[in-house]
Coordinates of C-alpha atoms and ligand atoms in Angstrom, one line a residue:
X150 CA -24.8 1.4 -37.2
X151 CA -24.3 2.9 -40.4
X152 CA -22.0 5.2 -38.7
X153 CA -19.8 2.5 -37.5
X154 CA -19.6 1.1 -40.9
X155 CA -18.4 4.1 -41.9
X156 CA -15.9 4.3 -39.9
X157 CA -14.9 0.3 -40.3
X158 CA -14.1 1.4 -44.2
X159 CA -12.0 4.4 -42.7
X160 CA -10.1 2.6 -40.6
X161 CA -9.4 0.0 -43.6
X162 CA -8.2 2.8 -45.9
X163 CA -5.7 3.8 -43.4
X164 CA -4.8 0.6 -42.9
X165 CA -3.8 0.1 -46.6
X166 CA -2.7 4.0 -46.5
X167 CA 0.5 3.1 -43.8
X168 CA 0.6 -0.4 -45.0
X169 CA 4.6 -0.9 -46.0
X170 CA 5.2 0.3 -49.5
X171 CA 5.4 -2.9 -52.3
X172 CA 9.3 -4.1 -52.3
X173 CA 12.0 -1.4 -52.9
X174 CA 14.5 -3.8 -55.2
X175 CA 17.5 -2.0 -56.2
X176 CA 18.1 -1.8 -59.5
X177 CA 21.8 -3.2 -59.4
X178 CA 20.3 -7.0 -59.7
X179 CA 21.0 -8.1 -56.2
X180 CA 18.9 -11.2 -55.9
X181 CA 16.5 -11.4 -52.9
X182 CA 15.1 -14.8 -53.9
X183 CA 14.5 -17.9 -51.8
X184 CA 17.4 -20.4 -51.8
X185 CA 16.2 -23.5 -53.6
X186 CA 18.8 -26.4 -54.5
X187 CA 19.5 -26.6 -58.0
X188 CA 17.4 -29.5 -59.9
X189 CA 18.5 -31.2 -62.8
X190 CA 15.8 -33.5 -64.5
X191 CA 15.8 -35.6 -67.7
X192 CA 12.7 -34.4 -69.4
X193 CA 13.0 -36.7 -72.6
X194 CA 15.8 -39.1 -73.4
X195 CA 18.7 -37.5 -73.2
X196 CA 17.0 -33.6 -72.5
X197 CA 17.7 -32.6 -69.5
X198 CA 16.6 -29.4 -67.8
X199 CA 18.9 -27.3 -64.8
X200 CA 16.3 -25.2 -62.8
X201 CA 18.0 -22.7 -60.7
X202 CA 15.5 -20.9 -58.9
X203 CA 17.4 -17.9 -57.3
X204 CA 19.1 -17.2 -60.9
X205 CA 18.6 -18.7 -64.7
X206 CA 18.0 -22.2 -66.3
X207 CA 19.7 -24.0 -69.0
X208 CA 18.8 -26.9 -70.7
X209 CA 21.1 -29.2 -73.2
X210 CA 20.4 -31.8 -75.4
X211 CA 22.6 -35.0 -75.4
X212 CA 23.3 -37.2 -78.4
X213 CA 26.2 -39.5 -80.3
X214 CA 27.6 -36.8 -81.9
X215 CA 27.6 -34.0 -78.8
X216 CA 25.7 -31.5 -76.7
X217 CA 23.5 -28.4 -77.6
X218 CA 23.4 -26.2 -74.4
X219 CA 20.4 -23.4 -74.1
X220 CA 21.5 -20.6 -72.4
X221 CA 24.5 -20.1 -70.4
X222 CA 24.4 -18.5 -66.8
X223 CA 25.1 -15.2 -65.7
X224 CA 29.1 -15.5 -65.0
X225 CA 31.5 -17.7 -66.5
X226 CA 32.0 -19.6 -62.9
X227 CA 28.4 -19.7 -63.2
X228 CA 29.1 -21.3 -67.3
X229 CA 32.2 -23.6 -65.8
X230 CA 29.1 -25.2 -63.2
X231 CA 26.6 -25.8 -65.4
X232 CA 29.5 -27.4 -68.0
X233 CA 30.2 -29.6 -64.3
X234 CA 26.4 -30.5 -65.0
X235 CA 26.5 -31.4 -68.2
X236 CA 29.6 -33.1 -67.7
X237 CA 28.1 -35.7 -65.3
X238 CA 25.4 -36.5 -68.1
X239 CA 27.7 -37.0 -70.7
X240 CA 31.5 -37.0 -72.5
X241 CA 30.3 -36.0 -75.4
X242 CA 31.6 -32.6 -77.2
X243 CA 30.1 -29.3 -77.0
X244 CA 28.8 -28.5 -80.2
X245 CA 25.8 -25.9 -79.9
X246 CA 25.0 -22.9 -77.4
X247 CA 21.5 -21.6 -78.5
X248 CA 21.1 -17.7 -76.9
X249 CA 17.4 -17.6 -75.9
X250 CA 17.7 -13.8 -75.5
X251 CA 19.9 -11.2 -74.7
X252 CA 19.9 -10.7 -70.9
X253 CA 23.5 -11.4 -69.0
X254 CA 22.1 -14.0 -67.0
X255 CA 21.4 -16.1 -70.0
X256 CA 24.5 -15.7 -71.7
X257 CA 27.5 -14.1 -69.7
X258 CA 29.2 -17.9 -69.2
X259 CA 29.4 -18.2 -73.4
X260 CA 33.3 -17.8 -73.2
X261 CA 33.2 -20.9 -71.0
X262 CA 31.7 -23.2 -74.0
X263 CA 33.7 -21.3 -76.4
X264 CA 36.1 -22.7 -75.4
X265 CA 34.9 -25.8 -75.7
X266 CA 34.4 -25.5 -79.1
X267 CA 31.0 -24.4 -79.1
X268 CA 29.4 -22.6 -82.4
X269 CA 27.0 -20.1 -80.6
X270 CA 23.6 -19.3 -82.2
X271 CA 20.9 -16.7 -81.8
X272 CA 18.6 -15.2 -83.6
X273 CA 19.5 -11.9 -85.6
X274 CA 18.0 -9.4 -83.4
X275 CA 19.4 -11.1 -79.8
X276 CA 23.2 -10.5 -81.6
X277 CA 22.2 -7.0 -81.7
X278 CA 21.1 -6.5 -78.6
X279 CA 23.8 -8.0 -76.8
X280 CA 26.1 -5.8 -78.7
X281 CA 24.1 -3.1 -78.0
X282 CA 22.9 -3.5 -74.3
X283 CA 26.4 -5.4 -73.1
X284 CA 26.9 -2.2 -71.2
X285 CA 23.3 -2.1 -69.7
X286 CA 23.5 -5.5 -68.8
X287 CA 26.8 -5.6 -67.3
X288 CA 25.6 -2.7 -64.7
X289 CA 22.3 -4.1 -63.6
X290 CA 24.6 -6.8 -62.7
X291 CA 26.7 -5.4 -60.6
X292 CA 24.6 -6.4 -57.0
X293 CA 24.7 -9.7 -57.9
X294 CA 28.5 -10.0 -59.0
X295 CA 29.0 -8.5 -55.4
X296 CA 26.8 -10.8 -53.9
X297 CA 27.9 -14.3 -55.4
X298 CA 32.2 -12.4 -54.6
X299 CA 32.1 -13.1 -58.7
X300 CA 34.8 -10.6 -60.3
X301 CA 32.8 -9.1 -63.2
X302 CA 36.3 -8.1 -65.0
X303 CA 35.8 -11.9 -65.9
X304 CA 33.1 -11.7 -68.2
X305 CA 33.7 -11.2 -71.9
X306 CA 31.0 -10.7 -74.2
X307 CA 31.0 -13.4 -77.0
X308 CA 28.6 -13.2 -79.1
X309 CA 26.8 -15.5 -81.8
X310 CA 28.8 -17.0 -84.6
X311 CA 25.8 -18.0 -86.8
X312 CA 22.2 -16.1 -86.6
X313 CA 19.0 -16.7 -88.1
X314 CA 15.6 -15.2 -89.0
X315 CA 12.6 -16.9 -88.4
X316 CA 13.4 -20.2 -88.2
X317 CA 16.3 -22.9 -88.1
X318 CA 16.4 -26.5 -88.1
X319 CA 19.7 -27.9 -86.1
X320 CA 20.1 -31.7 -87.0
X321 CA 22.8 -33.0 -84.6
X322 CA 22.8 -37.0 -83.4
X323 CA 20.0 -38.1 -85.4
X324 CA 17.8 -35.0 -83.5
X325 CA 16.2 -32.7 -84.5
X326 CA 16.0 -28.7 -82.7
X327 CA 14.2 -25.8 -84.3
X328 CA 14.7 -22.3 -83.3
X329 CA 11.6 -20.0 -84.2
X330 CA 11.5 -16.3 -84.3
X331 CA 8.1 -15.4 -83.9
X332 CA 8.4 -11.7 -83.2
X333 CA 9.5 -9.6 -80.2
X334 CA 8.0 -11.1 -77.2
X335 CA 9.8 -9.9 -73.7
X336 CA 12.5 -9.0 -76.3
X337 CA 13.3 -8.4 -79.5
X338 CA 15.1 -11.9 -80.8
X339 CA 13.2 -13.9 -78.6
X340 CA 13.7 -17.7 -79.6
X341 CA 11.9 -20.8 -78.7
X342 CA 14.0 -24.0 -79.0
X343 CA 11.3 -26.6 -79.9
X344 CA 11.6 -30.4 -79.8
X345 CA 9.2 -31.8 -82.0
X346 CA 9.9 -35.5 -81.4
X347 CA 10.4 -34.6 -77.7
X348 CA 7.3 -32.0 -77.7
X349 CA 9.4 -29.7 -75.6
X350 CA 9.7 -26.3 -76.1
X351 CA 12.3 -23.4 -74.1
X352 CA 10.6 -20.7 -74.3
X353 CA 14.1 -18.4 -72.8
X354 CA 12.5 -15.2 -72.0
X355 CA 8.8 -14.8 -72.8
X356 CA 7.8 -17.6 -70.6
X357 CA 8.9 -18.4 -66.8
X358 CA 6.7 -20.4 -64.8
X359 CA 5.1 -18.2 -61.9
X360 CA 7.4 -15.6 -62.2
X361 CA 7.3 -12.2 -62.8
X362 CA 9.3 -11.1 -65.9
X363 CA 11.2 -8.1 -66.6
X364 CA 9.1 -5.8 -68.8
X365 CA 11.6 -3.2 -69.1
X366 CA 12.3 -4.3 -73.2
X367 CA 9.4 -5.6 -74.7
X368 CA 8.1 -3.4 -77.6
X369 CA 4.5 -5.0 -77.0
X370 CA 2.7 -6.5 -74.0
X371 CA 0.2 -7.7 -76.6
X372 CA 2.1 -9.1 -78.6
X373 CA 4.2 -11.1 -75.8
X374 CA 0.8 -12.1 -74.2
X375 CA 0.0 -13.6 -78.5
X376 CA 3.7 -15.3 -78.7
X377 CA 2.6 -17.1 -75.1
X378 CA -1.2 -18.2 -76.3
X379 CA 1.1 -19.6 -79.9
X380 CA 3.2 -21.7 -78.0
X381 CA 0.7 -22.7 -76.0
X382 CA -1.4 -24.2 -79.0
X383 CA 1.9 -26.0 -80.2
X384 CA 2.2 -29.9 -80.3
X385 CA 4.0 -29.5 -77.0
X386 CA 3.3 -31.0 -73.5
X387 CA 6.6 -29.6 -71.5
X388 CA 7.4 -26.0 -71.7
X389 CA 11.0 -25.0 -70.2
X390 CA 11.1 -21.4 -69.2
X391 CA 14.4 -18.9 -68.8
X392 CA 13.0 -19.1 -65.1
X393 CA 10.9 -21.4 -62.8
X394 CA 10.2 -24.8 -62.6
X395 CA 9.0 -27.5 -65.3
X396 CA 5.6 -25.7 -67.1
X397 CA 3.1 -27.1 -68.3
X398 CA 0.4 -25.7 -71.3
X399 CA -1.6 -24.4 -68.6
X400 CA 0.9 -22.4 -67.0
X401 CA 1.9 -20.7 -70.1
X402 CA -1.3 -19.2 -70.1
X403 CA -1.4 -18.4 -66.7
X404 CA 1.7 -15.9 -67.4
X405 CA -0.5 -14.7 -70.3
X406 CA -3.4 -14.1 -68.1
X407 CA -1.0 -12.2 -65.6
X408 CA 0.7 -10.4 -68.1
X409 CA -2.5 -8.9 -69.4
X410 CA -3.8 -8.2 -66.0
X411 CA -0.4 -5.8 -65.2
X412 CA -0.3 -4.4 -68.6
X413 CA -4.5 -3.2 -67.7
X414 CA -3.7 -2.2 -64.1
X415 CA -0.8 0.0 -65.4
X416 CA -2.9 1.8 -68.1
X417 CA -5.2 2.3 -65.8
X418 CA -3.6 4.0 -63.4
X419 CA -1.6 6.2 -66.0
X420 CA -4.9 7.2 -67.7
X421 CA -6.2 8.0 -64.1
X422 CA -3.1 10.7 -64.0
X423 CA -1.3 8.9 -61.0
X424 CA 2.5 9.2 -61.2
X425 CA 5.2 6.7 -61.3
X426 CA 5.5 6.8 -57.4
X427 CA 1.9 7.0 -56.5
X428 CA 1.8 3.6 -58.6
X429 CA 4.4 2.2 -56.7
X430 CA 2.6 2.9 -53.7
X431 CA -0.7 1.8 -54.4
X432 CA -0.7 -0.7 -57.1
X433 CA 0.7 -3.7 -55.9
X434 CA -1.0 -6.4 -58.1
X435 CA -1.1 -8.3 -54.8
X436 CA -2.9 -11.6 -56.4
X437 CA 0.5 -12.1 -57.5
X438 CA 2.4 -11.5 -54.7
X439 CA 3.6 -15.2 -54.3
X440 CA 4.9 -15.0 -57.5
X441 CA 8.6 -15.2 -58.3
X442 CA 10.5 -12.0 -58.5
X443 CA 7.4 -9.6 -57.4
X444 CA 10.1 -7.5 -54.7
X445 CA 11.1 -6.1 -57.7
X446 CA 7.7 -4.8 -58.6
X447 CA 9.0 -1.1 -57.6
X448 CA 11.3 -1.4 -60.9
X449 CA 9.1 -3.4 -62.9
X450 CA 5.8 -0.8 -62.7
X451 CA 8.9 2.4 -62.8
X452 CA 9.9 0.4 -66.5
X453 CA 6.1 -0.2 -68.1
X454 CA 5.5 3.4 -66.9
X455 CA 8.0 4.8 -68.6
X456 CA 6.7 2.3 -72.1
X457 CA 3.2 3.8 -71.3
X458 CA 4.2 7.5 -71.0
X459 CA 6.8 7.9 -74.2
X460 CA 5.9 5.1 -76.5
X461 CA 8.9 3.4 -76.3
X462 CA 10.6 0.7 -73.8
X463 CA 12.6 1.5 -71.3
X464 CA 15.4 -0.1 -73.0
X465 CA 14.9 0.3 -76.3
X466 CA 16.2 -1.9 -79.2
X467 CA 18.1 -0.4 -81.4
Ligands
ZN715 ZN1 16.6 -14.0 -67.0

């Protein structure tokens, strides 16, 4: 009996020995995600929310004297759509595009609204880093550009014409839009765009709902999991992420919880001496397998491996 217990667990570590290694994305950004319609929904009078499951979400703010647009898309036919969006809510100028953060699919369709007459804002340290990462971000792109037949000679960087520092109050319409720097979350520059009267927050890149972020530029896992546990506590009911679908308190905290369960697993395994690969193979973080983006897992543990081993992200700021 004991015996054949024995050699039950044998067979089960073999089993999980040939098992088929976690996903192998590539690294060029082609997007293996499941093809959900886009959903636009009017969170609060006149705030409506784009969720774009296989790509990024915008949000814009509609009011008598004209739009502010979060975020922008990942290609200007990508900008010129979501404008079609908005357009269908509203006549109403273009005044504001708020940068959440500095990835391309979040603001590579800003030429689009500049020509609309858009001012652009972001924080100070999200101007820098799409200076400095345009590069970076135009090649991890470059799977995706294939994929969607977009010509990536069309994208322009544009970058902010106002910044701030901690925080900014935009009064537009008789409403009110604070951008808060709270420190480097996912990213250095990170901004949430809080509604107070609408208790609404878009939280761009630290917070997605039930999806897996990219943790190739944070400076601090800790600190990203203490930006996500301060918004939580905010005066806030509906929380917009850079990703997912319509969050709520509770699932702010669940990416906190996650967050802090990867960043554990990793150190773990590096202060067991196991190598990039041999985590790849064998640390899966499988209770979140049915969470959004994990085939890319493979690049995601080869990024906080790299932060764990030198000190320093992947791709570092500045
Ligand atoms: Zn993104």
């Amino acid at each position: 009996m004991k015996n054949a217990f024995a050699a039950g667990i044998a067979a089960v570590v073999l089993a999980v020995a040939v098992a088929p290694t976690a996903a192998q994305a590539p690294a060029d950004g082609a997007v293996l995600e499941k093809n959900i319609p886009i959903k636009v929904t009017e969170v609060a009078p006149g705030l409506f929310f784009q969720y774009h499951h296989q790509e990024s979400n915008n949000a814009w703010l509609v009011t008598d004297e004209g739009v502010l647009v979060i975020d922008t898309r990942q290609h200007p036919r990508r900008g010129e759509e979501l404008l079609a969006a908005i357009r269908r809510t509203t006549d109403k100028p273009i005044r504001w595009v708020v940068n959440t953060h500095a990835h391309g699919d979040h603001y590579f369709g800003n030429s689009v609204f500049k020509r609309e007459g858009a001012t652009v804002i972001a924080h100070r340290d999200t101007a820098g880093m799409m200076e400095h990462h345009f590069p970076l971000e135009m090649k991890r792109r470059q799977g995706y550009f294939r994929q969607q037949q977009f010509d990536p000679g069309e994208v322009r960087l544009v970058l902010p014409d106002v910044t701030f520092d901690s925080k900014v109050a935009i009064t537009l319409g008789g409403r009110t839009v604070e951008l808060l720097y709270l420190g480097a979350g996912q990213n250095p520059g990170d901004t949430f765009v809080f509604f107070p009267q609408e208790k609404v927050i878009f939280a761009g890149g630290p917070f997605s709902k039930n999806s897996w972020p990219n943790p190739s530029f944070t400076p601090s896992m800790a600190q990203w999991v203490e930006l996500l546990r301060k918004i939580a506590a905010m005066e806030a009911t509906v929380y917009l992420g850079g990703h997912g679908d319509i969050g709520t308190k509770q699932d702010v905290l669940d990416e906190a919880r996650m967050l802090t369960d990867f960043d554990r697993g990793m150190r773990e395994a590096v202060a067991k001496g196991m190598t990039k690969d041999e985590i790849i193979r064998n640390v899966k973080f499988e209770r979140y397998k049915d969470v959004r983006n994990y085939y890319r897992m493979n690049l995601f543990i080869s990024s906080y491996y790299h932060f764990l081993t030198t000190g320093r992200p992947e791709n570092a700021y500045p």
